[in-house]
Short mmCIF file of C-alpha atoms and ligand atoms in Angstrom, two decimals:
data_model
loop_
_atom_site.label_atom_id
_atom_site.label_comp_id
_atom_site.label_asym_id
_atom_site.label_seq_id
_atom_site.Cartn_x
_atom_site.Cartn_y
_atom_site.Cartn_z
CA MET A 1 95.30 80.64 83.64
CA THR A 2 95.51 82.08 87.13
CA HIS A 3 92.20 80.98 88.57
CA SER A 4 91.87 78.14 91.04
CA PHE A 5 88.44 76.75 90.23
CA PRO A 6 87.71 73.08 90.97
CA ILE A 7 86.92 72.56 87.33
CA LEU A 8 86.59 68.77 87.58
CA SER A 9 83.76 69.10 90.07
CA PHE A 10 82.08 71.57 87.70
CA GLU A 11 82.03 69.22 84.71
CA GLY A 12 79.02 67.13 85.63
CA ARG A 13 76.86 70.02 86.79
CA GLN A 14 73.97 71.62 85.03
CA THR A 15 74.89 75.17 84.06
CA PRO A 16 74.56 78.06 84.70
CA PHE A 17 75.29 78.16 88.42
CA TYR A 18 76.84 80.47 90.98
CA TYR A 19 80.02 79.29 92.63
CA TYR A 20 81.11 80.87 95.91
CA ASP A 21 84.63 80.79 97.34
CA ILE A 22 83.96 80.44 101.07
CA ALA A 23 87.66 80.60 101.97
CA LEU A 24 87.88 84.01 100.30
CA LEU A 25 84.74 85.14 102.13
CA LYS A 26 86.31 84.15 105.46
CA GLU A 27 89.59 85.89 104.59
CA THR A 28 87.64 89.00 103.67
CA LEU A 29 85.67 89.00 106.91
CA ASP A 30 88.93 88.52 108.85
CA ALA A 31 90.56 91.38 106.95
CA ILE A 32 87.71 93.70 107.94
CA GLN A 33 87.81 92.63 111.56
CA ALA A 34 91.56 93.24 111.66
CA GLN A 35 90.91 96.87 110.69
CA LEU A 36 88.35 97.29 113.47
CA LYS A 37 90.50 95.83 116.26
CA ASP A 38 91.44 99.25 117.61
CA GLN A 39 87.92 100.68 117.17
CA PRO A 40 85.72 98.82 119.67
CA THR A 41 82.65 100.99 119.00
CA TRP A 42 82.74 100.56 115.22
CA GLN A 43 80.47 97.94 113.69
CA VAL A 44 80.02 96.60 110.16
CA HIS A 45 76.54 95.57 109.05
CA TYR A 46 76.60 93.42 105.92
CA ALA A 47 74.24 94.87 103.26
CA VAL A 48 71.91 91.93 102.67
CA LYS A 49 70.73 93.38 99.36
CA ALA A 50 74.09 92.49 97.85
CA ASN A 51 73.36 88.79 98.31
CA HIS A 52 70.73 87.18 100.52
CA ASN A 53 71.79 83.57 99.87
CA PRO A 54 71.17 81.89 103.28
CA GLU A 55 74.45 79.92 103.28
CA LEU A 56 76.43 83.13 102.86
CA LEU A 57 74.31 85.04 105.37
CA GLN A 58 74.98 82.33 107.95
CA GLN A 59 78.74 82.58 107.42
CA ILE A 60 78.66 86.35 107.82
CA ALA A 61 76.39 86.23 110.89
CA ALA A 62 78.60 83.58 112.50
CA ALA A 63 81.61 85.87 112.02
CA GLY A 64 79.88 88.44 114.25
CA PHE A 65 78.78 91.01 111.69
CA GLY A 66 75.51 92.92 111.83
CA ALA A 67 73.02 93.15 108.95
CA ASP A 68 71.78 96.11 106.90
CA CYS A 69 68.31 95.48 105.48
CA VAL A 70 66.01 97.36 103.12
CA SER A 71 62.82 95.29 103.31
CA GLY A 72 60.83 93.12 105.69
CA GLY A 73 61.95 90.11 103.65
CA GLU A 74 65.59 91.01 104.26
CA VAL A 75 64.97 91.55 107.99
CA GLN A 76 63.40 88.07 108.13
CA ALA A 77 66.26 86.55 106.09
CA ALA A 78 68.79 88.13 108.46
CA LEU A 79 66.96 86.84 111.55
CA ASP A 80 66.67 83.35 110.02
CA ALA A 81 70.41 83.31 109.28
CA GLY A 82 71.26 84.06 112.91
CA PHE A 83 71.99 87.78 112.92
CA ARG A 84 71.11 89.23 116.34
CA ALA A 85 68.08 91.53 116.13
CA LYS A 86 69.95 94.31 117.90
CA ASP A 87 72.62 94.21 115.17
CA ILE A 88 70.07 94.71 112.37
CA VAL A 89 69.56 98.15 110.83
CA PHE A 90 66.63 98.78 108.51
CA ALA A 91 66.66 101.51 105.81
CA GLY A 92 64.45 102.22 102.79
CA VAL A 93 62.35 105.14 101.54
CA GLY A 94 59.14 103.11 101.44
CA LYS A 95 58.69 100.85 104.44
CA ALA A 96 55.22 99.25 104.54
CA ASP A 97 53.42 98.97 107.89
CA TRP A 98 53.93 95.21 108.08
CA GLU A 99 57.65 95.69 107.56
CA ILE A 100 57.88 98.28 110.34
CA LEU A 101 55.85 96.02 112.63
CA LEU A 102 58.15 93.08 111.87
CA GLY A 103 61.13 95.21 112.88
CA LEU A 104 59.42 96.40 116.06
CA GLU A 105 58.34 92.90 117.07
CA ALA A 106 61.82 91.48 116.45
CA GLY A 107 63.44 94.35 118.37
CA ILE A 108 65.86 95.39 115.64
CA GLY A 109 68.66 97.78 116.53
CA ARG A 110 67.74 100.70 114.31
CA PHE A 111 65.25 102.12 111.85
CA ASN A 112 67.01 104.41 109.40
CA VAL A 113 64.17 106.81 108.69
CA GLU A 114 64.02 108.66 105.40
CA SER A 115 61.19 111.21 105.88
CA ALA A 116 59.14 113.03 108.53
CA ALA A 117 56.04 111.16 107.28
CA GLU A 118 57.72 107.80 107.95
CA LEU A 119 58.85 108.98 111.40
CA ARG A 120 55.23 109.68 112.42
CA VAL A 121 54.02 106.30 111.18
CA ILE A 122 56.76 104.49 113.11
CA ASP A 123 55.83 106.45 116.24
CA ALA A 124 52.16 105.41 115.87
CA LEU A 125 52.98 101.76 115.18
CA ALA A 126 55.43 101.66 118.10
CA GLU A 127 52.69 103.10 120.34
CA SER A 128 50.29 100.37 119.17
CA LYS A 129 52.87 97.76 120.22
CA GLY A 130 53.76 99.53 123.49
CA VAL A 131 57.41 99.91 122.50
CA VAL A 132 59.87 102.70 121.69
CA ALA A 133 61.52 102.56 118.25
CA PRO A 134 65.27 103.30 117.98
CA VAL A 135 65.65 105.69 115.06
CA SER A 136 68.41 107.33 113.05
CA LEU A 137 67.63 109.89 110.40
CA ARG A 138 68.95 109.15 106.94
CA VAL A 139 70.49 112.33 105.64
CA ASN A 140 70.81 113.19 101.98
CA PRO A 141 74.24 114.85 102.14
CA ASP A 142 74.19 116.14 98.53
CA ILE A 143 77.59 114.62 97.87
CA GLY A 144 78.32 113.06 94.49
CA ALA A 145 80.17 109.81 94.10
CA HIS A 146 82.44 108.90 91.20
CA THR A 147 80.60 105.77 90.14
CA LEU A 148 78.00 104.41 87.70
CA ALA A 149 75.18 106.92 87.07
CA GLY A 150 72.44 104.51 88.17
CA ILE A 151 73.90 103.91 91.61
CA THR A 152 74.61 107.32 93.16
CA THR A 153 72.30 107.94 96.08
CA GLY A 154 73.58 110.97 97.96
CA LEU A 155 72.66 113.81 95.58
CA ALA A 156 69.84 116.26 96.26
CA GLU A 157 68.08 114.93 93.14
CA ASN A 158 68.06 111.32 94.48
CA LYS A 159 64.99 110.05 96.34
CA PHE A 160 66.96 108.93 99.40
CA GLY A 161 67.13 110.55 102.80
CA ILE A 162 66.21 113.91 104.29
CA TYR A 163 67.98 116.88 102.68
CA HIS A 164 70.84 117.91 104.99
CA GLY A 165 69.48 121.43 105.36
CA MET A 166 66.15 120.10 106.62
CA VAL A 167 67.35 117.52 109.13
CA ASP A 168 67.25 119.81 112.17
CA ASP A 169 63.46 120.12 112.19
CA VAL A 170 62.89 116.41 111.69
CA ALA A 171 65.39 115.63 114.47
CA ARG A 172 63.54 117.98 116.83
CA GLU A 173 60.29 116.25 115.96
CA ALA A 174 61.94 112.85 116.58
CA LEU A 175 63.04 114.04 120.03
CA SER A 176 59.49 115.14 120.81
CA LEU A 177 57.71 111.91 119.81
CA PRO A 178 57.08 109.63 122.80
CA HIS A 179 57.59 106.31 120.99
CA ILE A 180 60.74 107.32 119.11
CA ARG A 181 64.26 107.21 120.55
CA PHE A 182 66.42 109.48 118.40
CA CYS A 183 69.85 107.82 118.20
CA GLY A 184 71.86 109.32 115.38
CA LEU A 185 72.41 110.02 111.69
CA HIS A 186 72.65 107.71 108.69
CA PHE A 187 74.30 108.41 105.31
CA HIS A 188 75.07 106.52 102.10
CA ILE A 189 76.44 108.23 98.99
CA GLY A 190 76.54 105.43 96.44
CA SER A 191 78.12 102.15 95.48
CA GLN A 192 81.26 100.88 93.69
CA ILE A 193 83.24 103.90 94.90
CA LEU A 194 87.00 103.58 94.41
CA ASP A 195 87.91 107.24 94.84
CA LEU A 196 88.28 107.53 98.60
CA HIS A 197 88.07 111.33 98.37
CA ASP A 198 84.31 110.82 98.07
CA PHE A 199 84.24 109.24 101.54
CA ALA A 200 86.51 112.01 102.85
CA ALA A 201 84.01 114.58 101.52
CA LEU A 202 81.24 112.68 103.29
CA CYS A 203 83.21 112.91 106.56
CA GLY A 204 83.37 116.68 106.12
CA ARG A 205 79.60 116.88 105.72
CA ILE A 206 79.03 114.59 108.72
CA ASN A 207 81.29 116.69 110.96
CA GLU A 208 79.63 119.92 109.87
CA LEU A 209 76.12 118.59 110.39
CA THR A 210 76.84 116.92 113.72
CA GLU A 211 78.40 120.09 115.06
CA ARG A 212 75.42 122.16 113.91
CA LEU A 213 72.83 119.82 115.45
CA GLU A 214 74.69 119.57 118.73
CA SER A 215 75.05 123.35 118.91
CA GLU A 216 71.24 123.47 118.65
CA GLY A 217 70.94 121.06 121.57
CA ILE A 218 70.18 117.99 119.43
CA PRO A 219 72.38 115.11 120.65
CA VAL A 220 73.81 112.86 117.91
CA GLY A 221 74.55 109.51 119.53
CA ASP A 222 76.16 107.67 116.65
CA ILE A 223 76.89 107.83 112.94
CA ASN A 224 76.15 105.34 110.19
CA VAL A 225 78.22 106.11 107.09
CA GLY A 226 76.55 103.51 104.83
CA GLY A 227 78.54 101.36 102.43
CA GLY A 228 79.81 101.87 98.91
CA LEU A 229 83.42 100.67 98.87
CA GLY A 230 84.19 99.39 95.38
CA ILE A 231 86.18 96.42 94.14
CA GLU A 232 88.57 95.84 91.23
CA TYR A 233 86.35 94.13 88.68
CA GLY A 234 89.22 94.01 86.20
CA HIS A 235 91.61 92.13 88.50
CA PRO A 236 89.81 89.43 90.50
CA ASN A 237 92.90 87.21 90.67
CA SER A 238 95.57 89.74 91.67
CA LEU A 239 93.29 91.97 93.81
CA PRO A 240 90.67 89.64 95.32
CA LYS A 241 90.05 91.84 98.35
CA ALA A 242 89.02 95.49 98.54
CA ASP A 243 91.42 97.98 100.10
CA PHE A 244 89.89 97.89 103.58
CA ALA A 245 92.87 99.53 105.28
CA SER A 246 92.66 102.70 103.15
CA TYR A 247 88.87 102.73 103.43
CA PHE A 248 88.71 102.57 107.22
CA ASN A 249 91.69 104.93 107.55
CA THR A 250 89.77 107.53 105.57
CA TYR A 251 87.11 107.47 108.28
CA LYS A 252 89.62 107.22 111.14
CA ARG A 253 91.24 110.41 109.82
CA GLY A 254 88.09 112.15 108.58
CA LEU A 255 85.54 111.85 111.37
CA LEU A 256 85.90 114.20 114.33
CA GLY A 257 85.08 113.05 117.86
CA ASP A 258 84.76 109.48 119.00
CA LYS A 259 81.15 108.57 118.36
CA PRO A 260 80.32 104.95 117.53
CA VAL A 261 80.38 104.42 113.75
CA HIS A 262 78.35 101.92 111.76
CA PHE A 263 79.24 100.75 108.25
CA GLU A 264 77.04 98.98 105.70
CA LEU A 265 79.35 97.20 103.27
CA GLY A 266 77.83 94.86 100.73
CA ARG A 267 79.75 94.60 97.49
CA ALA A 268 83.23 94.75 99.02
CA ILE A 269 82.37 91.77 101.24
CA ILE A 270 80.69 89.44 98.81
CA ALA A 271 81.36 90.45 95.17
CA PRO A 272 84.79 88.85 94.78
CA CYS A 273 83.62 85.57 96.34
CA GLY A 274 81.14 84.70 93.60
CA SER A 275 81.42 83.68 89.95
CA LEU A 276 78.68 82.82 87.51
CA ILE A 277 79.71 79.63 85.75
CA THR A 278 78.21 79.16 82.31
CA ARG A 279 78.71 76.91 79.32
CA VAL A 280 79.32 77.93 75.73
CA LEU A 281 76.36 76.75 73.67
CA PHE A 282 77.50 77.96 70.28
CA VAL A 283 80.26 79.96 68.69
CA LYS A 284 78.80 82.09 65.94
CA GLU A 285 80.70 83.99 63.27
CA GLY A 286 78.89 87.26 62.50
CA MET A 287 79.73 89.75 59.76
CA ALA A 288 81.76 91.95 62.06
CA LYS A 289 81.87 89.94 65.28
CA ARG A 290 82.48 86.53 66.72
CA PHE A 291 79.94 85.60 69.36
CA ALA A 292 80.29 83.18 72.25
CA ILE A 293 76.67 82.36 73.03
CA VAL A 294 76.44 81.07 76.60
CA ASP A 295 73.68 79.45 78.64
CA ALA A 296 73.58 82.18 81.35
CA GLY A 297 71.50 85.24 80.60
CA MET A 298 70.76 88.70 81.87
CA ASN A 299 68.14 87.12 84.13
CA ASP A 300 71.00 85.39 86.03
CA LEU A 301 73.28 88.46 86.18
CA VAL A 302 71.67 91.72 85.13
CA ARG A 303 74.48 94.14 85.99
CA PRO A 304 76.13 94.36 82.52
CA ALA A 305 72.74 94.90 80.83
CA MET A 306 71.49 97.31 83.48
CA TYR A 307 74.57 99.41 84.25
CA HIS A 308 76.99 98.53 81.42
CA SER A 309 79.18 97.24 84.18
CA MET A 310 82.26 95.18 83.49
CA HIS A 311 82.90 91.65 84.78
CA ARG A 312 86.05 89.78 83.90
CA ILE A 313 85.29 86.62 81.91
CA GLU A 314 87.61 83.60 81.70
CA ASN A 315 87.46 80.38 79.72
CA LEU A 316 88.11 77.63 82.26
CA SER A 317 88.23 74.84 79.64
CA SER A 318 90.67 76.08 77.03
CA ASP A 319 94.30 77.09 76.63
CA GLY A 320 93.79 77.93 72.96
CA PRO A 321 94.93 81.22 71.44
CA LYS A 322 93.16 84.32 72.70
CA THR A 323 90.50 85.74 70.41
CA ALA A 324 87.95 88.53 70.82
CA TYR A 325 84.35 87.46 71.43
CA ASP A 326 81.15 89.19 72.30
CA VAL A 327 79.87 87.02 75.15
CA VAL A 328 76.09 86.98 74.93
CA GLY A 329 73.23 85.19 76.64
CA PRO A 330 70.13 83.49 75.26
CA CYS A 331 67.51 86.03 76.42
CA CYS A 332 65.41 87.83 73.84
CA GLU A 333 66.98 91.24 74.45
CA SER A 334 69.83 92.92 72.58
CA SER A 335 71.16 94.07 75.94
CA ASP A 336 71.70 90.45 77.04
CA VAL A 337 75.46 90.88 76.67
CA PHE A 338 78.07 90.05 79.33
CA GLY A 339 80.97 91.65 77.52
CA LYS A 340 81.98 92.99 74.11
CA ASP A 341 85.32 92.23 72.45
CA VAL A 342 86.42 90.11 75.38
CA PHE A 343 89.71 88.29 74.82
CA LEU A 344 89.14 84.64 75.72
CA ASN A 345 91.09 81.48 75.16
CA GLU A 346 89.56 80.01 72.02
CA CYS A 347 85.98 78.93 72.76
CA HIS A 348 84.29 75.71 71.74
CA ARG A 349 80.84 74.35 72.37
CA GLY A 350 80.74 72.97 75.91
CA ASP A 351 83.55 75.12 77.36
CA LEU A 352 82.96 76.46 80.86
CA LEU A 353 83.31 80.22 81.30
CA ALA A 354 83.55 82.02 84.64
CA ILE A 355 81.99 85.47 84.88
CA ARG A 356 83.94 86.81 87.82
CA SER A 357 83.17 89.09 90.78
CA ALA A 358 79.49 88.26 90.52
CA GLY A 359 78.90 87.61 94.22
CA ALA A 360 77.23 90.98 94.81
CA TYR A 361 74.02 92.01 93.08
CA GLY A 362 74.15 88.83 90.98
CA GLN A 363 72.03 86.14 92.57
CA SER A 364 70.09 88.74 94.56
CA MET A 365 68.96 90.56 91.40
CA ALA A 366 68.26 87.41 89.36
CA SER A 367 64.84 86.96 87.79
CA GLN A 368 62.96 84.31 85.86
CA TYR A 369 62.61 86.44 82.75
CA ASN A 370 61.86 84.28 79.70
CA CYS A 371 60.62 81.53 82.10
CA ARG A 372 64.21 80.65 82.85
CA PRO A 373 64.87 78.78 86.11
CA LEU A 374 66.92 80.50 88.81
CA ALA A 375 70.56 79.39 88.76
CA PRO A 376 71.51 77.27 91.78
CA ALA A 377 74.57 77.91 93.97
CA TYR A 378 77.54 75.73 94.96
CA TYR A 379 80.25 76.43 97.49
CA SER A 380 83.96 75.78 97.78
CA GLU A 381 83.54 73.77 100.99
N1 LLP B 401 73.57 101.04 102.55
C1 LLP B 401 72.62 101.58 101.78
C2 LLP B 401 71.67 102.51 102.38
C3 LLP B 401 72.53 101.24 100.42
O1 LLP B 401 71.59 101.79 99.65
C4 LLP B 401 73.47 100.34 99.86
C5 LLP B 401 73.41 99.94 98.46
C6 LLP B 401 74.45 99.77 100.72
C7 LLP B 401 74.48 100.17 102.05
C8 LLP B 401 75.48 98.80 100.24
O2 LLP B 401 76.32 99.37 99.29
P1 LLP B 401 77.63 98.60 98.78
O3 LLP B 401 78.59 98.53 99.91
O4 LLP B 401 77.21 97.24 98.30
O5 LLP B 401 78.12 99.45 97.68
N2 LLP B 401 72.68 96.98 92.15
C9 LLP B 401 73.78 97.91 92.06
C10 LLP B 401 74.19 98.44 93.41
C11 LLP B 401 73.05 99.09 94.17
C12 LLP B 401 73.45 99.54 95.55
C13 LLP B 401 72.26 99.94 96.32
N3 LLP B 401 72.52 100.37 97.65
C14 LLP B 401 74.94 97.19 91.38
O6 LLP B 401 74.78 96.05 90.96
O7 LLP B 401 76.01 97.78 91.17
#
């Protein structure tokens, strides 16, 4: 076994629970900052949607990162955790008036606006407050990403952003509105992207579009490239950190000019730091399968059921011979499966399993389906 879980401290706890490795989080934040040392105008905003657990938000805010939010609730969570308002960016195709007003009152750094209709509403609400709203336009770059089908965002068929061919008119309108300050462009092509050519293609689109707008007399102050860097779900022990050097180098090489660049990384920051710890309730021999039935369900971690995504699973309690199990939860859904034909050290009732790399889109997407309580969280320090 290669993991380093404090298994003794786990034994007395009620399962399931999330366990976060704070040392790994700090190492990850340091690794990102090391890449930005020579880029003083580049800034990373942690994507709060990946995990809004206040303890983790506080760590990330204290390390000097900004926050990327997609709802009024996330803006409030970021403010409560100590992120500076000016370092908060706020995206989303459907911002309600109260959410826009919250952002205006707090003085957040940027509204990433996704339609002309939203732009006009922000202008009116800013006027009612006697302020000017800093705005970037979210562009739909029509660039595919090699990732799970449910989580591409940058294609023309996706609901996000303003189609790249139509941005010029909306930018001109933004420049004309008295309570809007047009600052720049925002992009995001998808999530769990490991093929860096996708980000290189995005750079090409950004360069082309920026050049076109500027040739029309529309000044582009800065660029937000979104997030999307993937992690190695299959190798949490040998590759616990994403390849930040290659990721940032892709942008250092790909983007022309020297405009300030904003990033919105979520998964790559927090996914490897979290594991869902669950206990084996029963081992069941089926006709064709052997099941390890655990006490965590799809309500605690919905990713495998929702996207057929893979999380490495380890038996923390056993050194027995490896056998294939379908690891399933107790929810009343056939899709409540964490993994099929997973090789685990022989399982017994009461064994603790770790479902790895669950720090992103785990706790934040949890529900109380089947009247199940939300799993609590514990931390390595
Ligand atoms: N910026 C924007 C505008 C986004 O929509 C997202 C994620 C991010 C940044 C952060 O992306 P990241 O660096 O985490 O890839 N629930 C899915 C992922 C949904 C991602 C949604 N948008 C999952 O569990 O895989």
